[in-house]
XYZ file of C-alpha atoms in Angstrom:
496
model
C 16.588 -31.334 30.673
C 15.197 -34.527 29.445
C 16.767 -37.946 28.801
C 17.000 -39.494 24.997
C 14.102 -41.781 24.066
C 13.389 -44.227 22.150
C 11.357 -41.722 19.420
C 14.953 -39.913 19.660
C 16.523 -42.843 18.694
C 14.432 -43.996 15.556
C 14.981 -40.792 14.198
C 18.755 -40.500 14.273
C 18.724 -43.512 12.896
C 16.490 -42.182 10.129
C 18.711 -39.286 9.484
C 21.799 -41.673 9.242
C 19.936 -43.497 6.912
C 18.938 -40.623 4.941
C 22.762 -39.667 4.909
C 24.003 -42.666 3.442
C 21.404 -43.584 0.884
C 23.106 -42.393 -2.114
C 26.197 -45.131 -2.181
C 27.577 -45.353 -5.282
C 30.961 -48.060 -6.327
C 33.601 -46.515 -4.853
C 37.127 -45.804 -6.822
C 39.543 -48.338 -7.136
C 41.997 -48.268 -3.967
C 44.257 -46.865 -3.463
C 44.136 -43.807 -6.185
C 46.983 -41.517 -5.161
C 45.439 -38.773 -7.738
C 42.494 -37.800 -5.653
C 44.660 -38.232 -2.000
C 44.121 -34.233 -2.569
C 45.240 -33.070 1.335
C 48.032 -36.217 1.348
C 49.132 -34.997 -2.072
C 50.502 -31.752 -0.624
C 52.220 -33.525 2.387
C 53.424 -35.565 -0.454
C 55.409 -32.232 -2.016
C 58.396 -30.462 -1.183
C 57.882 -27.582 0.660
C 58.325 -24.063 -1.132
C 61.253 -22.482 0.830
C 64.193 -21.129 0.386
C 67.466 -23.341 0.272
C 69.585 -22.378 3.259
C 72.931 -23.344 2.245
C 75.570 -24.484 5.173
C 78.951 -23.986 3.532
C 79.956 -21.004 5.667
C 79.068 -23.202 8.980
C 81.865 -24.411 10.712
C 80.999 -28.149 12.255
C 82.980 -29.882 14.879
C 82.075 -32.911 17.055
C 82.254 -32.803 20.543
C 80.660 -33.333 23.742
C 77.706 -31.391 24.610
C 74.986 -32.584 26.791
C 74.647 -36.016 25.275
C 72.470 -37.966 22.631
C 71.302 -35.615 19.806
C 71.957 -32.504 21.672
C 74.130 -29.903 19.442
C 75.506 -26.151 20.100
C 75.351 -23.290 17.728
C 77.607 -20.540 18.322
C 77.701 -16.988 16.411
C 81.302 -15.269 16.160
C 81.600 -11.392 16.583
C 82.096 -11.745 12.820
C 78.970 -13.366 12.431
C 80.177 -16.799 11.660
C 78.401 -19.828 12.959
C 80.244 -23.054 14.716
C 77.691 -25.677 15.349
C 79.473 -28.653 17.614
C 77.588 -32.081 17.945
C 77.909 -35.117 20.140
C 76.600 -37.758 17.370
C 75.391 -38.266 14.116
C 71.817 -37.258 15.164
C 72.418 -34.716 17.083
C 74.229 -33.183 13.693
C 71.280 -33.528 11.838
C 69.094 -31.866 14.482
C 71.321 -29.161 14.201
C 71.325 -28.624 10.649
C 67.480 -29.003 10.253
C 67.030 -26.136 13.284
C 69.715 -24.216 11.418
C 67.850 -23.945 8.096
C 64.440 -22.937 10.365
C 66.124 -20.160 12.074
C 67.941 -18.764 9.224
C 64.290 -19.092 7.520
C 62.379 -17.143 10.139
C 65.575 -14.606 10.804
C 65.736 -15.345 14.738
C 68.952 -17.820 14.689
C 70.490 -16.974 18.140
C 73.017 -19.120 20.048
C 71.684 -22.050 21.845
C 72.448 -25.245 23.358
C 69.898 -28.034 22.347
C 69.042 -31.731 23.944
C 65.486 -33.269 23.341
C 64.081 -34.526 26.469
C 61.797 -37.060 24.520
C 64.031 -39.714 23.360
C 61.721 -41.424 21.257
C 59.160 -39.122 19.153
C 56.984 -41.513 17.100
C 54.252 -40.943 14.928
C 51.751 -43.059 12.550
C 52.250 -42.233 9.054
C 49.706 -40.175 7.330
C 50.019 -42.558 4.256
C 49.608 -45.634 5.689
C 46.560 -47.974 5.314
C 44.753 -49.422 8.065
C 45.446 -53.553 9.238
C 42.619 -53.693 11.138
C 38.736 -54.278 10.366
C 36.758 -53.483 8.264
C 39.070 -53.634 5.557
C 42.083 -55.063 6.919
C 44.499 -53.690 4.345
C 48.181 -54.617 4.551
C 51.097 -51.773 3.414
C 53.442 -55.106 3.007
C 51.587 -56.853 0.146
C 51.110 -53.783 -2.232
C 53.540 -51.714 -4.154
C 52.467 -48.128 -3.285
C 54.931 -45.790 -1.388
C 53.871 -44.707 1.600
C 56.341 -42.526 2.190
C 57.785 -40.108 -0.070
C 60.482 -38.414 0.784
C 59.494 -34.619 1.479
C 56.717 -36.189 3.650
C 59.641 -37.664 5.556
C 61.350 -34.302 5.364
C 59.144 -32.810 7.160
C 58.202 -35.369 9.842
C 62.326 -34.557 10.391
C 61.978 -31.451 10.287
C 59.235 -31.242 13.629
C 61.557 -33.407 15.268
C 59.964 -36.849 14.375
C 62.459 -39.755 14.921
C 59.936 -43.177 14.283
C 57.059 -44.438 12.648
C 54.930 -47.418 13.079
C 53.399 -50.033 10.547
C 51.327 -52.686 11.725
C 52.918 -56.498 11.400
C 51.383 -60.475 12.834
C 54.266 -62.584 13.546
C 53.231 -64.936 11.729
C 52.992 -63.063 8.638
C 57.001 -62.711 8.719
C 58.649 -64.892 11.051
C 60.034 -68.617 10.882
C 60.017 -70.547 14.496
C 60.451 -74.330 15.613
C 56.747 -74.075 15.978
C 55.787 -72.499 12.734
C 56.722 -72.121 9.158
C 57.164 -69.100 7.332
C 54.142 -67.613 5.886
C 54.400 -68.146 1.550
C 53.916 -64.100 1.363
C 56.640 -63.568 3.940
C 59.520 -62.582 1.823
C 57.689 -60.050 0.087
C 56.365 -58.236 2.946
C 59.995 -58.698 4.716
C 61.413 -57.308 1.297
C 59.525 -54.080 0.985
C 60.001 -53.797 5.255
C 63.063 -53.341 4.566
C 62.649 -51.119 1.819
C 60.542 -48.765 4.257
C 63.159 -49.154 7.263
C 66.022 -47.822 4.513
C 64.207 -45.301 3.312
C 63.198 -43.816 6.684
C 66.327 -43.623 8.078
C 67.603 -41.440 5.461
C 65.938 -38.908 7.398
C 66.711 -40.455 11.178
C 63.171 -41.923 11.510
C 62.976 -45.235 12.573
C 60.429 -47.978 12.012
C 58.994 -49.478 14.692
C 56.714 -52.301 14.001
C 53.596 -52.110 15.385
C 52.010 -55.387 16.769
C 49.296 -57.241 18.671
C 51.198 -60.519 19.937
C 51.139 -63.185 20.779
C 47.445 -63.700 18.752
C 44.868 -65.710 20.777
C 44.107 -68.634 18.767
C 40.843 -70.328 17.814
C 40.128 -74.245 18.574
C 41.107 -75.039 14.426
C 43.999 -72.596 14.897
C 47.326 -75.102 13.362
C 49.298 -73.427 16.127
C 46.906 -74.413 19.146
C 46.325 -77.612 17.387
C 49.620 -79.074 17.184
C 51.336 -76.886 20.319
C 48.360 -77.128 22.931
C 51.478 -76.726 25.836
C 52.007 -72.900 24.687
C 48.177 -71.842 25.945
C 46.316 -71.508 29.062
C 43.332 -69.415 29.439
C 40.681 -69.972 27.496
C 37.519 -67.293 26.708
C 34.725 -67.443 24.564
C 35.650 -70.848 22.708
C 39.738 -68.866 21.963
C 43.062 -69.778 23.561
C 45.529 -67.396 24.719
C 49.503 -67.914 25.154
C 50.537 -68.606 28.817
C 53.995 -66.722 29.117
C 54.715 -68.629 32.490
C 55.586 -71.564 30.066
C 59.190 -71.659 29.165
C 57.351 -72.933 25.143
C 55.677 -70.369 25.136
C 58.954 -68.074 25.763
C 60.395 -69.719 23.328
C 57.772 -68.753 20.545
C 57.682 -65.314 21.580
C 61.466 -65.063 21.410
C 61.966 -66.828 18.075
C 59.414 -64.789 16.945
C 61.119 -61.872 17.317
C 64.964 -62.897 16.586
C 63.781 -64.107 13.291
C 62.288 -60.596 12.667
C 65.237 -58.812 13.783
C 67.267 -60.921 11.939
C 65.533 -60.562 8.456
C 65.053 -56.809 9.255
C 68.304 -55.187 11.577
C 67.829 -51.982 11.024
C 64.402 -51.978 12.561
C 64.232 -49.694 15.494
C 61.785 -51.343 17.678
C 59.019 -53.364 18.493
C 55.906 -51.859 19.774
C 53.082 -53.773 21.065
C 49.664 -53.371 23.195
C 50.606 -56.001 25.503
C 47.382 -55.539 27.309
C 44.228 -53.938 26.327
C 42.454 -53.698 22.777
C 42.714 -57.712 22.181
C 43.504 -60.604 24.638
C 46.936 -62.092 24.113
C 48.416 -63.451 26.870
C 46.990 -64.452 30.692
C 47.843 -61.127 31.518
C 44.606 -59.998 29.365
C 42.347 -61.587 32.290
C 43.264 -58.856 35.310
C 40.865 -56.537 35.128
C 42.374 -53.204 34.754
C 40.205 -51.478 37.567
C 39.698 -54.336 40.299
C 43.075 -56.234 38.886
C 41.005 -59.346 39.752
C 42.384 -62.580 37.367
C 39.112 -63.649 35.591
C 41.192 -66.383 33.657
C 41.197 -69.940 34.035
C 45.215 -71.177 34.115
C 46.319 -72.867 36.931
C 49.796 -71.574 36.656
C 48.772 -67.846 36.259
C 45.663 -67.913 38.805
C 48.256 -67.140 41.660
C 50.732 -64.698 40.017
C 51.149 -60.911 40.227
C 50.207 -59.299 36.837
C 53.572 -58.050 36.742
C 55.306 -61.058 36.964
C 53.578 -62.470 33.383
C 54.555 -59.208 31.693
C 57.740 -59.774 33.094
C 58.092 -62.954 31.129
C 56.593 -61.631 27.855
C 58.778 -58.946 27.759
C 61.691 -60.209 28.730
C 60.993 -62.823 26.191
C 60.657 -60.090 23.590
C 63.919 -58.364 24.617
C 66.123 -61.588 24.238
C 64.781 -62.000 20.768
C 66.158 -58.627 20.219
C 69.437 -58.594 21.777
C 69.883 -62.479 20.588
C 69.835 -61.323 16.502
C 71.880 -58.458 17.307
C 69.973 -55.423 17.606
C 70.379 -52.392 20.094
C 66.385 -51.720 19.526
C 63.913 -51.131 22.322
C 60.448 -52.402 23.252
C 57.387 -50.172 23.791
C 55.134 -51.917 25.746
C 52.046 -50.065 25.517
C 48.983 -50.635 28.165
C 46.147 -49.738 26.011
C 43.231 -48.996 29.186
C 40.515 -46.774 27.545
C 38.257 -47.478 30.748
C 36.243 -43.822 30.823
C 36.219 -44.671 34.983
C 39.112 -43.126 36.746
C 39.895 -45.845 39.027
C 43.175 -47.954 37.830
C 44.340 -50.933 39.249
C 47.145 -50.530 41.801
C 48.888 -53.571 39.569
C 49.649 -50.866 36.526
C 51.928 -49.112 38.526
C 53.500 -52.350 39.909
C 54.207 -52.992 36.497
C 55.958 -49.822 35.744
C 58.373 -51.219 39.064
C 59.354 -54.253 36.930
C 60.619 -53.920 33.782
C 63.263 -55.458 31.827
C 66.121 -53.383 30.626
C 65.198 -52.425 27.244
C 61.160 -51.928 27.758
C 59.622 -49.058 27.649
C 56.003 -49.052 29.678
C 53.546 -46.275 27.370
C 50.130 -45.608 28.746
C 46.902 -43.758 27.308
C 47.643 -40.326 28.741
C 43.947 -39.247 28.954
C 42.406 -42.629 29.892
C 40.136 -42.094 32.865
C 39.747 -38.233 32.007
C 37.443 -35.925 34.430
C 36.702 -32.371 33.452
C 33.663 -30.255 34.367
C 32.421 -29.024 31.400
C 29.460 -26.762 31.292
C 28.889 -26.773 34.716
C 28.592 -30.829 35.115
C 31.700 -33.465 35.530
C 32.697 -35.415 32.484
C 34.821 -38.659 32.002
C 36.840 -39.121 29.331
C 38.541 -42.504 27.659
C 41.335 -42.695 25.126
C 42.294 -39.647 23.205
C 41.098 -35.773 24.482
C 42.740 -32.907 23.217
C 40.542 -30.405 25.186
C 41.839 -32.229 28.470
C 45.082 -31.482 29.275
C 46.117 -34.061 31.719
C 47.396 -36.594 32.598
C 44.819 -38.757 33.992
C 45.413 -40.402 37.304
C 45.771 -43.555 35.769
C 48.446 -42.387 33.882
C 50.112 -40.101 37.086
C 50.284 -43.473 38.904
C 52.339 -45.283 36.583
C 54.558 -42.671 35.442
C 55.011 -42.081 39.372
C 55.892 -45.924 39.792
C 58.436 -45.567 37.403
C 60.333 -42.497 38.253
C 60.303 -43.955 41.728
C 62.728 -46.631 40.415
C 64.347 -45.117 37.293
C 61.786 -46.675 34.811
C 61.198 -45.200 31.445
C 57.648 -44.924 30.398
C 55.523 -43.311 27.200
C 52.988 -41.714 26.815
C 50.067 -42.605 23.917
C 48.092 -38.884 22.722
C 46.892 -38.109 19.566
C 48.135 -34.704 18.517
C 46.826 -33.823 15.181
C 43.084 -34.558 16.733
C 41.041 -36.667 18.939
C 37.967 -38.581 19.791
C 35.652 -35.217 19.850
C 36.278 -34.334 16.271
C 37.925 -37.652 14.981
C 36.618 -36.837 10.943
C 38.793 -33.848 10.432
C 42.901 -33.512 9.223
C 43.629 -31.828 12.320
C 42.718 -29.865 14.956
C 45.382 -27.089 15.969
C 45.517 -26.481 19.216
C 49.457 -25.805 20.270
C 48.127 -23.963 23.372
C 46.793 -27.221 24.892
C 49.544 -29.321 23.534
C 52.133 -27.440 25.222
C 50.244 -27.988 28.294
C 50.258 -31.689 27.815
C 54.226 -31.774 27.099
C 54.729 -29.646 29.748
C 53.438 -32.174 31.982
C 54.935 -34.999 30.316
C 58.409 -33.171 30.764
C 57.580 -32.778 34.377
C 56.772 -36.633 34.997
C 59.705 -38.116 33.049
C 58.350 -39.117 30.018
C 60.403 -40.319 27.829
C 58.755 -41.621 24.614
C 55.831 -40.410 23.268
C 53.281 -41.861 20.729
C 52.003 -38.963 19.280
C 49.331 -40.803 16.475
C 47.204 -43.545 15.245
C 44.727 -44.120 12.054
C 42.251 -41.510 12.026
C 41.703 -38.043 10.918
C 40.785 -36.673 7.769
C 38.546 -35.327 5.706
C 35.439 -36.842 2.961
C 37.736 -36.741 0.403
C 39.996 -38.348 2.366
C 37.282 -40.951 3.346
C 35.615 -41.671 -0.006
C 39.601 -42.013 -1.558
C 40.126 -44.713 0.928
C 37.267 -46.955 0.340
C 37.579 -49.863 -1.308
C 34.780 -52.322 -3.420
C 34.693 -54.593 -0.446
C 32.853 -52.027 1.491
C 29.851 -52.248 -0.303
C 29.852 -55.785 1.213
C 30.622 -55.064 4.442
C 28.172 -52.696 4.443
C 25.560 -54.444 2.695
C 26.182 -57.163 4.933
C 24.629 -55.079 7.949
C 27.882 -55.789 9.890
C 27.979 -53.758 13.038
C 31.078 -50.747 12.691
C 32.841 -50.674 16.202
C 31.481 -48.539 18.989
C 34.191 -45.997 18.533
C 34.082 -45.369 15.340
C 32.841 -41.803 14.439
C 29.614 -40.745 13.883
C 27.683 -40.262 11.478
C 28.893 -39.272 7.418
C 27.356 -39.673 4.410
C 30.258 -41.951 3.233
C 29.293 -44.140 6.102
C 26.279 -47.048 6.129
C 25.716 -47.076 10.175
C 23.875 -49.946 12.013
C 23.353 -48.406 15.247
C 22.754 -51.187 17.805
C 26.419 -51.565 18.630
C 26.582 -47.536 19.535
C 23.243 -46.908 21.241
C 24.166 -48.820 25.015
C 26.984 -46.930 24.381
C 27.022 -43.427 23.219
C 23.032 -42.610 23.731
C 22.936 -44.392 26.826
C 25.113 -41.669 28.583
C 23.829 -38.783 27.233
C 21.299 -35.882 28.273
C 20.297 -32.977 26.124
């Protein structure tokens, strides 16, 4: 067994070179005609109609939200008794399956995940390199038979990615010129979901860290306190800075009430508040504000979501908050301050958590840790056990973050299907209390999928020799790869 070397090195990154030579203009984006896999999602499945006119329907109590009852008479006839409007659709959808596959049978139904959320297949990326937003174009991202079928597997939300700033009006800041028209076709997409009972979450990274020419930081220096690498981040132990996170969010609400919820890494893949500078293993503050430098980690959560939740409730709206601790540390240890976290929450707040983060698994005879995102590992990670333990302990709902259509060992393919494992994984979920899950995020497909989504700017991106994130996937001939940012990182670890 010998370690990678440097001769290694130079000639994978020959090879990836070699792959990506031939880069010709890519097609206009987006071109729906060559979206060959999403084209099929995009169609109306081929069954046959199941007709209900012979089913008797009555409403009544069962075993609460969305849970229904189908009962078969000795003369075959079928009463199917709901407790709510969703539960009524559940039924009817599980009606047409079973009548499909000849196995209908009486039942009595409740899901035990309230909220089932996915990523939608469609949807285009807001994040670097290309930064595309669903809000400013005019493509539909989600047809209707898509949505059918999301329904149909028992899908009840979807996120899209949103700033605050890109929408919302405070007394600190204006509304953005572009804001109507992404609040316009919002609610278009919230509308059109719900037909089917999905709802939209919005999908957020708030309150953004601000740079020193930032208008915001500039003009309302009282709403920041730490301060890394030249940025500012928003101190939630200021009763300002409250106030901009909750006008941030009433305005939303109120321009968009049928929304379902808010979802929002609250710690983890940027820094937004104070709260960014615990570490997540140690739990050590490594910020520099005075009024956070003394404060449990749950406490400024507290405030931010709290914050969050009055925005909510203050325009109206019976929606929820996901707070999601995004911790893709490969160690195992977690900081005893997650779980205190889970202790303290709001009413209203969900707490979601990678389930895998902090993975071990002996594979091939040696121990292996995994970060976010492992299909082959069942789970849950102890970092994970110890805050879903936290909050059964005091009637806390938390979430779980997976990716089930694949993960981080085969992250270029549509999907990989393995229902044997996933079982496994809900399984456990159901036995720890888990009550929302995120099941997706923005990866997965194949070339075609790939080359359909570039766009012209990538040839400058790429010709630019800018750096592709270290967990982006490796390597494709649709891809130009510098390798510096991946080699402390992925060759580093390895031995062959």
């Amino acid at each position: 067994m010998t370690l990678i070397t440097v001769a290694h090195i130079a000639a994978a990154e020959m090879s990836v070179k070699a792959l990506a030579a031939p880069f010709s203009e890519p097609p206009p984006y987006p071109r729906m005609a060559e979206w060959t896999f999403r084209e099929e999602l995009a169609k109306p499945e081929a069954l046959p109609p199941v007709s209900t006119n012979d089913v008797k329907f009555v409403r009544a109590p069962v075993e609460g939200r969305e849970s229904y009852r189908i009962d078969i008479g000795a003369n075959g006839k079928v009463t199917i008794t709901t407790e709510d409007d969703e539960g009524l659709r559940r039924a009817v959808y599980y009606y047409q399956d079973r009548v499909r596959a000849g196995d209908l049978a009486p039942c009595v139904r409740k899901p035990w995940v309230r909220n089932r959320i996915a990523r939608c297949f469609f949807g285009p990326i807001k994040r670097p390199p290309l930064n595309h937003d669903e809000l400013m174009d005019d493509v539909d991202y989600y047809p209707e038979p898509y949505l059918d079928r999301l329904a149909h597997e028992g899908i009840n939300g979807l996120w899209l990615t949103v700033e605050w700033r890109d929408l919302a009006e405070t007394s600190f800041t204006k509304r953005s010129p572009d804001a109507m028209r992404r609040l316009a076709k919002l609610r278009r997409t919230v509308d059109r979901c719900l037909k089917y009972g999905i709802k939209t979450w919005i999908f957020c990274i708030e309150p953004r860290r601000c740079g020193k020419d930032d208008p915001l930081l500039k003009e309302h220096p009282e709403l920041f306190g730490c301060t890394v690498a030249g940025e500012s981040l928003m101190c939630p132990m200021q009763h300002a800075a409250q106030r901009y996170i909750e006008e941030s969010v009433k305005d939303i609400f109120n321009q968009v009430p049928r929304l379902g919820g808010i979802m929002m890494i609250s710690y983890g893949e940027r820094e937004t508040t104070c709260l960014s500078r615990f570490d997540p293993l140690t739990g050590r503050f490594n910020g520099n504000c005075p009024r956070c430098a003394g404060l449990e980690p749950w406490q400024i959560h507290w405030e931010t979501a709290s914050a969050i939740m009055r925005g909510i409730r203050a325009a109206g709206s019976d929606a929820e908050y996901i707070s999601w601790f995004y911790q893709p540390q490969v160690r195992p240890e977690r900081g005893a301050w997650n779980a205190e976290v889970a202790r303290h929450l709001p009413d209203g707040v969900t707490l979601a958590y990678n389930f895998e983060s902090g993975a071990v698994k002996e594979q091939l005879g040696r121990l292996r840790n995994g970060g976010d995102y492992w299909l082959s590992y069942v789970g849950p990670a102890e970092g994970f056990r110890k805050v879903a333990e936290a909050g059964r302990q005091v009637g806390a709902p938390i979430g779980a973050k997976i990716q089930v259509g694949n993960s981080h060992e085969v992250a270029t393919v549509p999907f990989v299907p393995v229902p044997g494992l996933l079982y496994r994984k809900y399984k456990a979920m159901r036995e720890m209390g888990v009550s929302t899950v995120l099941s997706s995020a923005g990866w997965g497909g194949d070339g075609e999928r790939r080359r359909s989504l570039r766009r012209p700017e990538w040839l400058q991106v790429m010709n630019g020799n800018t750096p592709l994130w270290p967990e982006r996937q490796l390597p494709s001939g649709d891809w130009r790869l510098n390798l510096d940012p991946v080699r402390g990182n992925l060759f580093g670890r390895l031995r062959w």
